[in-house]
Short mmCIF file of C-alpha atoms in Angstrom, two decimals:
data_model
loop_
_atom_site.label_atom_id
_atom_site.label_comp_id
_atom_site.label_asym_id
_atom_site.label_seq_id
_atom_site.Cartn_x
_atom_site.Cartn_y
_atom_site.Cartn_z
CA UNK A 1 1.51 26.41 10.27
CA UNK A 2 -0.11 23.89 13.20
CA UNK A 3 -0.10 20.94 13.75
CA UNK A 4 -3.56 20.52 11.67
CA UNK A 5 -2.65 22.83 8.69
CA UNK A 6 0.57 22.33 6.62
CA UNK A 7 1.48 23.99 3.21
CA UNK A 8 4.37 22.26 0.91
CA UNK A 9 5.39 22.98 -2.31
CA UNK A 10 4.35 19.06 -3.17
CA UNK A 11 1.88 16.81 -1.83
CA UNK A 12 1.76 13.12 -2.93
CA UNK A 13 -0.68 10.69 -2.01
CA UNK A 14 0.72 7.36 -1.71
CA UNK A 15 4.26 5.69 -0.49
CA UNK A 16 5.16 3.03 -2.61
CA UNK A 17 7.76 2.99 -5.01
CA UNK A 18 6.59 5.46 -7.54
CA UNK A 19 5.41 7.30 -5.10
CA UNK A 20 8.53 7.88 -2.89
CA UNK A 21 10.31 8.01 -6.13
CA UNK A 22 8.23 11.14 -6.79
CA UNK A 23 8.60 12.60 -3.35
CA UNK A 24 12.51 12.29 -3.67
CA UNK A 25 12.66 14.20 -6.96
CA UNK A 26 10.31 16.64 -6.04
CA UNK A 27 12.41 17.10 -2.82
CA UNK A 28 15.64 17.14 -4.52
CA UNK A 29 14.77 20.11 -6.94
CA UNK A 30 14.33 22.25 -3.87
CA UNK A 31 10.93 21.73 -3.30
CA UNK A 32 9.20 21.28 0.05
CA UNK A 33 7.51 17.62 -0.24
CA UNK A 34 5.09 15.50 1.94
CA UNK A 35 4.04 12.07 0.97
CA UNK A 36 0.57 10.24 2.60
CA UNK A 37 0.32 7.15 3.44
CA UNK A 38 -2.53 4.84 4.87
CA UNK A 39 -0.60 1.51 4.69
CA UNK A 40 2.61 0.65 4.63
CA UNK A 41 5.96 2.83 2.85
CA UNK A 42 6.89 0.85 -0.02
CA UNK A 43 3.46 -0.48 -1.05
CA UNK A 44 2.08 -3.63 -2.99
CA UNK A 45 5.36 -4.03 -4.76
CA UNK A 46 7.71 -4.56 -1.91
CA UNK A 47 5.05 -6.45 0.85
CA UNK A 48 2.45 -7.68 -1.92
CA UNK A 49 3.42 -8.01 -5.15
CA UNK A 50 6.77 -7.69 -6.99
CA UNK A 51 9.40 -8.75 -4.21
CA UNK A 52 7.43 -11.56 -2.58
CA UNK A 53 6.58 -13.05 -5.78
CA UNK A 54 9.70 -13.01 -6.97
CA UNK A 55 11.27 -14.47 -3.41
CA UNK A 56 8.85 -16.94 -4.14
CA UNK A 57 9.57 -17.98 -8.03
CA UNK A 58 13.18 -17.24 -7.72
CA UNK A 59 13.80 -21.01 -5.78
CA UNK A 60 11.21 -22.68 -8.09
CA UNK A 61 13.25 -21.02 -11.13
CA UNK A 62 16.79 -22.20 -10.12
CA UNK A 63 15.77 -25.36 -9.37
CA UNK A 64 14.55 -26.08 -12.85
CA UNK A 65 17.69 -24.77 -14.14
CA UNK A 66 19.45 -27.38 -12.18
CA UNK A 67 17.70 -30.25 -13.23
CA UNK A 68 19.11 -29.46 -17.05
CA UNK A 69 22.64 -29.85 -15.79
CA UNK A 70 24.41 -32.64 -16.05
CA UNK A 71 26.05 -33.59 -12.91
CA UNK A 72 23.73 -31.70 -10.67
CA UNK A 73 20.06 -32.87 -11.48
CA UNK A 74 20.64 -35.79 -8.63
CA UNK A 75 21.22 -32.93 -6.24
CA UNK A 76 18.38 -31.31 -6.91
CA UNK A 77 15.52 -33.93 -7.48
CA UNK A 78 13.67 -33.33 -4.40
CA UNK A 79 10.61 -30.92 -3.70
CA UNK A 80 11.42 -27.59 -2.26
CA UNK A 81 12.00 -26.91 1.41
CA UNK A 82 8.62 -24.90 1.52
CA UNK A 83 9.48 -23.68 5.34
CA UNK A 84 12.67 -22.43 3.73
CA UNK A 85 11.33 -20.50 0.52
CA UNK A 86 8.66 -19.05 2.77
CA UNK A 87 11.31 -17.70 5.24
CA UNK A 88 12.65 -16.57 2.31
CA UNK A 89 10.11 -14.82 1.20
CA UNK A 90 9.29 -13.50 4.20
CA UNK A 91 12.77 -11.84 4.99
CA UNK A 92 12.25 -10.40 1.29
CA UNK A 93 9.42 -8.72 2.33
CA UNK A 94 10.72 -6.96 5.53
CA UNK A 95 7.97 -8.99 7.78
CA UNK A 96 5.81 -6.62 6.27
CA UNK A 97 7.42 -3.52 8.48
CA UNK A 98 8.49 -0.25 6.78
CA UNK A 99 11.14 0.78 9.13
CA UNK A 100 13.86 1.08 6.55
CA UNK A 101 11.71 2.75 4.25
CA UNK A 102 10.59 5.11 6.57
CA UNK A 103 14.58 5.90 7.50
CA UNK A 104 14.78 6.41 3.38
CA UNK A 105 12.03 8.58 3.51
CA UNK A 106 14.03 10.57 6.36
CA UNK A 107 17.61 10.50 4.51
CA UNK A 108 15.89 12.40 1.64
CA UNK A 109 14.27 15.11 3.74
CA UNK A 110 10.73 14.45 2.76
CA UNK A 111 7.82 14.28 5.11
CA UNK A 112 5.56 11.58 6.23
CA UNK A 113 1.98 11.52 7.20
CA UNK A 114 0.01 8.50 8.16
CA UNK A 115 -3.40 8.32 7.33
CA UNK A 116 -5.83 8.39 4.46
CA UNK A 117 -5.24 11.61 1.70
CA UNK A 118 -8.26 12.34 -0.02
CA UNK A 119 -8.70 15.78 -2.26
CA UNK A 120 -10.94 18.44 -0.85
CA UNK A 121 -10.81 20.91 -3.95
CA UNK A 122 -8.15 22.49 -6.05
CA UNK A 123 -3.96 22.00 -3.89
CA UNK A 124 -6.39 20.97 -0.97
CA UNK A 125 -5.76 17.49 0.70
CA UNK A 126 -7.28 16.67 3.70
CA UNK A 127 -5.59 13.49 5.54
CA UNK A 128 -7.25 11.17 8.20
CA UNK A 129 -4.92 9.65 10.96
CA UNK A 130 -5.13 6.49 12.81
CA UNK A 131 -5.47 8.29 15.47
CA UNK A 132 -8.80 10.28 14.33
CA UNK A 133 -7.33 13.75 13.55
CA UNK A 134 -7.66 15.28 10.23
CA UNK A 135 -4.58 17.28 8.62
CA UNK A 136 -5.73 19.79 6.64
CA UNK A 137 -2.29 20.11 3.57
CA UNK A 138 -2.33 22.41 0.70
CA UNK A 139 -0.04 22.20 -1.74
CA UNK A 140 1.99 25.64 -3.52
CA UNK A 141 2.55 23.76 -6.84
CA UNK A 142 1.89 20.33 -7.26
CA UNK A 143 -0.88 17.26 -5.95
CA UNK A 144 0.56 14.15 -6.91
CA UNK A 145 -1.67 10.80 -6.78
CA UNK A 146 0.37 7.03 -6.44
CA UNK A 147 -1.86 5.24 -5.19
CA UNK A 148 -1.54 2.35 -7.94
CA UNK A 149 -4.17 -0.41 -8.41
CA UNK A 150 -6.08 -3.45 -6.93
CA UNK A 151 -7.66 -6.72 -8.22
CA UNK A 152 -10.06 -6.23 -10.56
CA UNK A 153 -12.58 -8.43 -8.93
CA UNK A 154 -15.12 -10.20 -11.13
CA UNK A 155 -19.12 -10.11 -10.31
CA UNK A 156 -18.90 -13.97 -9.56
CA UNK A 157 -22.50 -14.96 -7.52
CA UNK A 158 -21.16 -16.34 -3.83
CA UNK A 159 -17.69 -14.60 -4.43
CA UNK A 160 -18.05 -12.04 -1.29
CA UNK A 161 -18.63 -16.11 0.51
CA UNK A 162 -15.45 -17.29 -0.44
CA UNK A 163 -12.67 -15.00 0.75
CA UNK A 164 -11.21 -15.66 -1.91
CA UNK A 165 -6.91 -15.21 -2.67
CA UNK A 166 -5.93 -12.12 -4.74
CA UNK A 167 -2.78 -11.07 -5.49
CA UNK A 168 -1.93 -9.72 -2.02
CA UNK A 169 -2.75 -13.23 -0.42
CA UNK A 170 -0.97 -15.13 -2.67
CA UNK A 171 1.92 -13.76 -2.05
CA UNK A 172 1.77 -13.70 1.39
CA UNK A 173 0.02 -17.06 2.48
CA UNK A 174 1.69 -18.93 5.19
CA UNK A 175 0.95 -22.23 4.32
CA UNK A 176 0.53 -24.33 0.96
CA UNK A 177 -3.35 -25.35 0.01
CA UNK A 178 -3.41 -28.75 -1.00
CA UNK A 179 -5.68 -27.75 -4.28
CA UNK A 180 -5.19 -24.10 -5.55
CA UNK A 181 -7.76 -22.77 -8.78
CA UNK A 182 -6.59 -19.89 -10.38
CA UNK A 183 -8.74 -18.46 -12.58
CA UNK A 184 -7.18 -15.73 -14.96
CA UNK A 185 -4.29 -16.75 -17.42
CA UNK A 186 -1.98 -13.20 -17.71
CA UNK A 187 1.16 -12.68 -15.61
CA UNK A 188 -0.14 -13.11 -11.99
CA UNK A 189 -2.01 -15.99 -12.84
CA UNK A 190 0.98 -17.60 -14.67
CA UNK A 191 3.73 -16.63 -11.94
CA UNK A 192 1.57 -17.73 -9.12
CA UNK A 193 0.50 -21.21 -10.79
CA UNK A 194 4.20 -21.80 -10.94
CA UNK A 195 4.83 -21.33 -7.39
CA UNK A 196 2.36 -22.68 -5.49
CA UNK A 197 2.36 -25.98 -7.87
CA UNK A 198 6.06 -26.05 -7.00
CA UNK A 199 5.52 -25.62 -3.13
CA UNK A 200 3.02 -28.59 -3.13
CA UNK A 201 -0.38 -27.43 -4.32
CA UNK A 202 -2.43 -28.80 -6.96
CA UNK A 203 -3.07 -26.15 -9.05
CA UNK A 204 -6.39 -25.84 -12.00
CA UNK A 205 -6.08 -22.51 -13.96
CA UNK A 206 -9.46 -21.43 -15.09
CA UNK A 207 -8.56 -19.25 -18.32
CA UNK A 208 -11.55 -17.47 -19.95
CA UNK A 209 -9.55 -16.89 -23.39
CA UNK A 210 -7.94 -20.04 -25.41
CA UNK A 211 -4.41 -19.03 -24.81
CA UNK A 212 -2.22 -17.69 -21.52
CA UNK A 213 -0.24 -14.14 -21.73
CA UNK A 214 -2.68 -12.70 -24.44
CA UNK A 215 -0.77 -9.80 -24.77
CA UNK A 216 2.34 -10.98 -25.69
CA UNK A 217 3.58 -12.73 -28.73
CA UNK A 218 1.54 -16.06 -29.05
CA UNK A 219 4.59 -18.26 -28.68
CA UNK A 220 5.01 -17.30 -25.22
CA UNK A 221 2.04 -18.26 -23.77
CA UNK A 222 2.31 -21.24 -25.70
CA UNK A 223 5.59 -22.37 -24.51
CA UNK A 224 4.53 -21.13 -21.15
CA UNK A 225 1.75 -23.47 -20.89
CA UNK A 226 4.14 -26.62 -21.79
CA UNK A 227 5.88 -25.93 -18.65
CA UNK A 228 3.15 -25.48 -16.53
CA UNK A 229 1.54 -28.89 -17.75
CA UNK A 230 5.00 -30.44 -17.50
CA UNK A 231 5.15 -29.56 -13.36
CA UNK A 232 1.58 -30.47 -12.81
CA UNK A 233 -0.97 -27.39 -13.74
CA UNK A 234 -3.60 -28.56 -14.83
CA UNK A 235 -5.06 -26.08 -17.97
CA UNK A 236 -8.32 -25.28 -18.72
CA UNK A 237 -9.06 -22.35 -21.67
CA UNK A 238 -12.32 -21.08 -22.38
CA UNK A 239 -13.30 -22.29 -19.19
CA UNK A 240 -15.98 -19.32 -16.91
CA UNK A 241 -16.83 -19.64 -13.76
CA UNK A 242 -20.34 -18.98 -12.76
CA UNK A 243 -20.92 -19.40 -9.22
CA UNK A 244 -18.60 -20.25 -5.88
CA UNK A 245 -19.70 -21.20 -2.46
CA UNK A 246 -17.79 -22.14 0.72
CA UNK A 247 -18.54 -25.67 1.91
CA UNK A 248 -16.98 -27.70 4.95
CA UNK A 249 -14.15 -25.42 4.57
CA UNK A 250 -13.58 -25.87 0.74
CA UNK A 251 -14.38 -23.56 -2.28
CA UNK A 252 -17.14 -25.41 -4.23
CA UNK A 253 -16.93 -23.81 -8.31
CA UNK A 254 -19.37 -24.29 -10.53
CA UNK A 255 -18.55 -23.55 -14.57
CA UNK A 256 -20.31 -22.53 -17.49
CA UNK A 257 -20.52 -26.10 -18.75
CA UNK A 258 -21.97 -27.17 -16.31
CA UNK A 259 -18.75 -29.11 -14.94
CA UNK A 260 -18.03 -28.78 -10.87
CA UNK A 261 -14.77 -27.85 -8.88
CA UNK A 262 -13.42 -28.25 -5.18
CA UNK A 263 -10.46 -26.38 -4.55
CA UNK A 264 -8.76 -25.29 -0.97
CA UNK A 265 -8.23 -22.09 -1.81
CA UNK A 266 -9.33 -19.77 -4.87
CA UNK A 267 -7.10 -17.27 -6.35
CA UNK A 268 -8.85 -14.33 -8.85
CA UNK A 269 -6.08 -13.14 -11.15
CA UNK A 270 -8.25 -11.41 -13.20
CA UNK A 271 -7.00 -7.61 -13.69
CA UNK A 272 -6.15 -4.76 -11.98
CA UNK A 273 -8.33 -1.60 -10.90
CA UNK A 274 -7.24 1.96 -9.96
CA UNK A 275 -7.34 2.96 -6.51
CA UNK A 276 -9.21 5.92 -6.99
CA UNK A 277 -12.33 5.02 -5.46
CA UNK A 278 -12.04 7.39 -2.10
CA UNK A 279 -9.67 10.11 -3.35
CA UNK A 280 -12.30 12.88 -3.55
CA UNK A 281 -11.89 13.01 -6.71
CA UNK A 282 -15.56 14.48 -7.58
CA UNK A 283 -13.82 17.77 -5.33
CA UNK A 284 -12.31 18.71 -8.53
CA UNK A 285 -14.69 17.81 -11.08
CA UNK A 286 -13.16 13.80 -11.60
CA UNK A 287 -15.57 10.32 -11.51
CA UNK A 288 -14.36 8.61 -8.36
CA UNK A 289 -13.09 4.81 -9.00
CA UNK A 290 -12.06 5.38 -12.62
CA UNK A 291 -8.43 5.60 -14.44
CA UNK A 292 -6.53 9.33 -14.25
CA UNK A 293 -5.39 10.74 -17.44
CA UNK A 294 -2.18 12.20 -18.13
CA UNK A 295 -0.12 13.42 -20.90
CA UNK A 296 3.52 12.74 -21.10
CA UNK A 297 4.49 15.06 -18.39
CA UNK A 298 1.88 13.39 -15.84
CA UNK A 299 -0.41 15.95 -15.42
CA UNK A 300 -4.14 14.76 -15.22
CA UNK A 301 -5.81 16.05 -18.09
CA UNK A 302 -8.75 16.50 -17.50
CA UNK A 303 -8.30 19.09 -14.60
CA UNK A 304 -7.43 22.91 -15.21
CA UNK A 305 -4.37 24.87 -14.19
CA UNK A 306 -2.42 21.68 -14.42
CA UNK A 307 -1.41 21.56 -10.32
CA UNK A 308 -2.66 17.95 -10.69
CA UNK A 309 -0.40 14.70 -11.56
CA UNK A 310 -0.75 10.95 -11.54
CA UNK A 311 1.72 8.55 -11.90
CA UNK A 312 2.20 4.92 -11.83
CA UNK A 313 -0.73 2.67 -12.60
CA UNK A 314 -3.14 4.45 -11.82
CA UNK A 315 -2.77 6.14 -14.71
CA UNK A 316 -3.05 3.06 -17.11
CA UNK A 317 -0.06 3.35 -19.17
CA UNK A 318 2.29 0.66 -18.30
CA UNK A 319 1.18 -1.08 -15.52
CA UNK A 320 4.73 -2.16 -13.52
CA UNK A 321 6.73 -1.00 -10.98
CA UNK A 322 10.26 -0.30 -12.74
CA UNK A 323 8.24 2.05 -15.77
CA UNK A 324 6.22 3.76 -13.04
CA UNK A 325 9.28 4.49 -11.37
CA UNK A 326 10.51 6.27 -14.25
CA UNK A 327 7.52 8.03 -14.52
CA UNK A 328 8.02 9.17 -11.11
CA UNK A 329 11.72 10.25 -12.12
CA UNK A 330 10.03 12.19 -14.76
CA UNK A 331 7.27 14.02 -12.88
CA UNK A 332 9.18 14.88 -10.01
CA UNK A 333 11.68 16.80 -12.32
CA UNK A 334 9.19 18.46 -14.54
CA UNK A 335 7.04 19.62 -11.34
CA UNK A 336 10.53 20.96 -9.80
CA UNK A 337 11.42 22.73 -13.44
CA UNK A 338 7.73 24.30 -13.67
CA UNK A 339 7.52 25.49 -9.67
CA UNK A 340 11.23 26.91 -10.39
CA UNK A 341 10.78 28.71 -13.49
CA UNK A 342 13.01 26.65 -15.97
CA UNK A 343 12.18 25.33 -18.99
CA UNK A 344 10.77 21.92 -19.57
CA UNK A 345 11.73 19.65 -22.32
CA UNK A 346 8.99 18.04 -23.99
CA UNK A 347 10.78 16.81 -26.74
CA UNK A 348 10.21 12.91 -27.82
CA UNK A 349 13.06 11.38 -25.00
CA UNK A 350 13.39 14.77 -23.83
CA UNK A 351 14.34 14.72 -19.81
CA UNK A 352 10.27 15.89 -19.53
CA UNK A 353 8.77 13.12 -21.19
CA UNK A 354 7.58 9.59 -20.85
CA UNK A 355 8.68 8.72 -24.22
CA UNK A 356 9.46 4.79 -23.24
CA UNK A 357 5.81 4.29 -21.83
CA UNK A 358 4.82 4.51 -25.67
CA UNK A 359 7.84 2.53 -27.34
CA UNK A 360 10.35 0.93 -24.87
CA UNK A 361 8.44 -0.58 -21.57
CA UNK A 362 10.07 -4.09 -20.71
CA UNK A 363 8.80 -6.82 -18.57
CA UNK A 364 9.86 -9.97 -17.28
CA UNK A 365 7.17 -13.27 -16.57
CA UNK A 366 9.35 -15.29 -14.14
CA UNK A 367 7.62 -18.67 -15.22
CA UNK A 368 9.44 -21.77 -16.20
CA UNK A 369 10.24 -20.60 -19.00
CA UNK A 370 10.68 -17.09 -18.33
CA UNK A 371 9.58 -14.60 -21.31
CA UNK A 372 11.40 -11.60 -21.67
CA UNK A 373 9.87 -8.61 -23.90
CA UNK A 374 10.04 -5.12 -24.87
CA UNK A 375 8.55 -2.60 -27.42
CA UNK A 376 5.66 -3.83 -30.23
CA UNK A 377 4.49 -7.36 -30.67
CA UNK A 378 3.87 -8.55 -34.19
CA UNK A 379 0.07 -8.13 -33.52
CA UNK A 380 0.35 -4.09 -32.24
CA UNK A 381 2.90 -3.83 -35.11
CA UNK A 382 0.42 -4.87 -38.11
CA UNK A 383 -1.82 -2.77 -36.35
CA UNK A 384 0.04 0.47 -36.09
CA UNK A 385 0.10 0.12 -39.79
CA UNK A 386 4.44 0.54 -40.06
CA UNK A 387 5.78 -1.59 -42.23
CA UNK A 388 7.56 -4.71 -40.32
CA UNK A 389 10.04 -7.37 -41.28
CA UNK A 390 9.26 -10.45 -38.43
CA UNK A 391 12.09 -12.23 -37.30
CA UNK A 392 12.71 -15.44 -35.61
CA UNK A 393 15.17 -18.01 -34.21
CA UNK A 394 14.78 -20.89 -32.22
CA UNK A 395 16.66 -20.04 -29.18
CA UNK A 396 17.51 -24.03 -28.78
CA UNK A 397 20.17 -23.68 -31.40
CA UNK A 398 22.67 -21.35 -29.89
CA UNK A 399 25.65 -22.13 -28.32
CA UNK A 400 24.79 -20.50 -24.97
CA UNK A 401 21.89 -22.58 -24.50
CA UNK A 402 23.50 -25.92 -25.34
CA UNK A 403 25.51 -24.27 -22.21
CA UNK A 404 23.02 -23.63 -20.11
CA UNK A 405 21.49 -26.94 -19.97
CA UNK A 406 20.15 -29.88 -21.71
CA UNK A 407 16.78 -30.32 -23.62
CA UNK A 408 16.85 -26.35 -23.91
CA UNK A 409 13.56 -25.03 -25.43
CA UNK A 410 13.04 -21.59 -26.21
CA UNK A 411 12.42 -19.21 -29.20
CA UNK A 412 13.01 -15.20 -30.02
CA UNK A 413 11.30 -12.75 -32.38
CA UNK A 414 12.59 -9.60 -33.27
CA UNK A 415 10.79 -6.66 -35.47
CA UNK A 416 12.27 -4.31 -37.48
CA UNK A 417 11.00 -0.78 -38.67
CA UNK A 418 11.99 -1.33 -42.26
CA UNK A 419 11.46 2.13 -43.19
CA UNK A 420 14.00 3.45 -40.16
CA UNK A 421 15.93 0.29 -40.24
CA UNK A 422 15.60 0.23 -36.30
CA UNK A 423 14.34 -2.69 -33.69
CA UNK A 424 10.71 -1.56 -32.65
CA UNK A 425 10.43 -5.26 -30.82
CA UNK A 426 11.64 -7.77 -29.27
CA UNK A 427 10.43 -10.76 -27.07
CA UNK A 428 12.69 -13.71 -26.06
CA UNK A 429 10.74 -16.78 -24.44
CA UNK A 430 13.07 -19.36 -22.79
CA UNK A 431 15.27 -19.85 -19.88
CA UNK A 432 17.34 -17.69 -18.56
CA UNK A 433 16.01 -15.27 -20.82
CA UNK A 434 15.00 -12.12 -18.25
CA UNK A 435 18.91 -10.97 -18.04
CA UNK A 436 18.92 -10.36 -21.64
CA UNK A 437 15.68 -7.67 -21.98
CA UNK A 438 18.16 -4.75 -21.09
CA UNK A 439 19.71 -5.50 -24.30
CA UNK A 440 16.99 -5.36 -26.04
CA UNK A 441 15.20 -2.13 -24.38
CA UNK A 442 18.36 -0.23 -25.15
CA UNK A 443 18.34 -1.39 -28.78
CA UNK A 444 14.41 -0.29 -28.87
CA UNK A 445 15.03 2.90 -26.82
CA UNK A 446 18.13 3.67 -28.42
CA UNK A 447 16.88 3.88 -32.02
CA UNK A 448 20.15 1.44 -32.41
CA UNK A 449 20.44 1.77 -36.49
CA UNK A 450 20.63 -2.12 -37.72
CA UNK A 451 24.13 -1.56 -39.43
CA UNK A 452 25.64 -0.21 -36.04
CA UNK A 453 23.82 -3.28 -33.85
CA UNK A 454 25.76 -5.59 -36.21
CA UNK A 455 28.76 -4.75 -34.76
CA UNK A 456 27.91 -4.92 -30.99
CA UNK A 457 29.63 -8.42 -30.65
CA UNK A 458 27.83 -11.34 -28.20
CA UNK A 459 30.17 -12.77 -26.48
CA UNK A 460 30.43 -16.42 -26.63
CA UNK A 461 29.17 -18.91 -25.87
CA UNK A 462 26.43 -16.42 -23.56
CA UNK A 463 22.49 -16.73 -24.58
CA UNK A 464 23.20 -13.30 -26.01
CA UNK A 465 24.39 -14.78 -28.83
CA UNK A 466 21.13 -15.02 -30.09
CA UNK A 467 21.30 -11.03 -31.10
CA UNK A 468 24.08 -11.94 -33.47
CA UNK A 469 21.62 -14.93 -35.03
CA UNK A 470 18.66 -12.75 -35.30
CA UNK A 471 20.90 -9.88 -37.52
CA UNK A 472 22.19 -12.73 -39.35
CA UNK A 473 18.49 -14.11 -40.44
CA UNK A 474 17.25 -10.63 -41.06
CA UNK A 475 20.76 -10.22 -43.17
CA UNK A 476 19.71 -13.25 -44.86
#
């Protein structure tokens, strides 16, 4: 060993969450672990993505929750203190310095390198510093890619003109553009819509489809959409863009109709892409920019002697931080159990498997309202061909939201397995409604039999009260 040729039991390439998360596992079952990194420990979802969005919505959020109360809606009719929330959100986001991540990294006994990782054949990982020296690693056991995604940008004529916002900027801009467009209509574009129309900016969404958060339960988007029109947005579906340009320091659109835009600043919320592009992957037989795939243990498929893992996006099964985390809880054990000899449980919810990633991933859109789901929608459902009793309630007429504030609009669906009796769904849309999706991921996860949920008692008068209205339609 030199100081330009290391061997570890584990190399990973890439320090954010799921990666360290990895790393730590990995460590902790007695293996020796490195982890690469070319930007910064912690990665898009605590400086880009997950943290400063949420640092930003979480003001925005409480505020409309106060303006349903009687009593305090005076207090709170004002517009934001935008030097505040961007503090805020700044303080949230560690300045964008790694320091404390980098003393986790230590705490756990795992190794850093700076610099770019990319493959150089079979356990071989050559790294490029910032300060021009290569590190040659090689791995005993496992190579481990977390290197998660980027915007999925769109081959718009003028785009590379525009510098335009993705993700990453709008999350860390300093200052509020008078007009915003956002053109995409899933989570990012929803989320960021809400803040930056709350911290001042006129915001357009572009949407290509006819609806926002296709891929959740129709209602969602729907009521979604009310409460973007009701703070300002202004909604356009089936609207393309066909061309930008920069002009006099303003984003000139043009649209498929015909029909003409100005905005300030742009914002492309239009998917997500792996980061795969400069991994050296063809060193090992793999196409370079395109999605890894794994099996429920995290080892890439398509590449022999299984030594090779990807977890996290980049492997394009449930793209958020919290289930790629529990991927890398996952990985890091099986790798440990394999490299030590012990057997691995691949059972369905064994302690070897990513079971939930098929059945049980949650998610919260923190939107006004928020929408809270987990497990099938009604669409995925009809089309896995189980049979499904549908369930809804209007959320409006429980006690708890009577309690949480005035003019309360919301609505839940739940979907049972009637052939197992068990919850296979559930999505909530209203406010307040992200603190209840635990519930119902441990319902889904659980396999909760419907005659045993009856008796887990809501307490009242809480929004989880609505558990005990959905068993009671479903009862009939």
């Amino acid at each position: 060993m030199n100081e330009t040729t290391r061997t570890y039991d584990v190399v990973v390439i890439g320090a954010g969450p799921v990666g360290e998360n990895v790393a730590e596992r990995a460590r902790a079952a007695g293996l020796s672990t490195v982890i690469v990194e070319r930007e910064l420990l912690g990665g898009e979802c605590s400086f880009w993505a997950c943290d400063p969005s949420k640092a930003l919505l979480r003001p925005v959020v409480a505020r409309a929750d106060a303006r349903r109360i009687p009593g305090l809606n005076p207090a709170v009719a004002g517009p934001l203190d935008v030097e505040a929330v961007l503090a805020h959100r700044d303080k949230m986001s560690s300045y964008w310095k790694d320091e404390d991540q980098v003393d986790w990294l230590d705490s756990v006994d795992v190794d850093l390198i700076r610099g770019h990782g990319r493959l150089t054949g079979p356990k071989q990982v050559a790294v490029q510093t910032p300060d021009g020296e290569t590190v040659a690693l090689t791995a005993r056991h496992a190579v481990v890619v977390s290197t998660g995604t980027g915007t999925a940008l769109p081959p718009i004529p003028g785009l590379d003109t525009v510098r335009p916002w993705t993700s990453r900027e709008a999350t860390s801009a300093g200052k509020v553009p008078g007009r915003l467009a956002v053109v995409g209509g899933g989570v990012v574009a929803v989320e960021m819509a809400t803040a930056w129309q709350a911290l001042g900016s006129q915001v357009t969404m572009l949407v290509l489809e006819d609806a926002l958060l296709q891929r959740m339960e129709p209602f969602a988007g729907e009521l979604v959409a009310d409460g973007l029109r009701e703070a300002g947005v202004d909604i356009r579906f089936e609207t393309s863009v066909t061309s930008l340009a920069r002009e006099g320091g303003e984003v000139r659109i043009t649209l498929a109709d015909g029909g003409h835009l100005a905005a300030d600043e742009i914002l492309l919320a239009t998917g997500r892409a792996p980061r795969t592009w400069d991994l050296g992957l063809e060193t090992i037989g793999l196409t370079p920019g395109d999605w890894l795939k794994v099996d429920d243990t995290f080892r890439v498929t398509d590449v022999a002697d299984g030594w090779f893992y990807a977890v996290g996006d980049v492997n394009h099964r449930a793209l958020m931080t919290h289930q790629g985390k529990y991927q890398a809880r996952i990985a890091g054990a099986v790798i440990g159990a394999r490299a030590n000899g012990e057997p691995v449980d691949d059972t369905p919810w064994g302690a070897h498997v990513a079971t939930a990633d098929h059945s049980a991933v949650p998610q919260v859109v923190f939107t006004t309202p928020e929408v809270a789901s987990v497990g099938l929608t009604s669409r995925e459902a009809e089309q896995s061909g189980r049979r499904i009793e549908v369930v809804d309630y209007d959320l409006a007429h429980i006690a708890g939201a009577h309690q949480y504030g005035e003019d309360y609009r919301g609505h839940a669906r739940m979907l049972i397995d009637t052939d197992r009796n068990t919850v296979v769904g559930v999505t909530f849309a209203g406010p307040g409604v992200g603190e209840l999706v635990h519930s119902a991921t441990i319902a889904v996860a659980g396999e909760v039999p419907l005659d045993r949920l009856w008796h887990a008692v809501p307490a009242f008068p809480t929004l989880g009260e609505i558990w005990l209205r959905l068993l009671e339609t479903h009862r009939g």
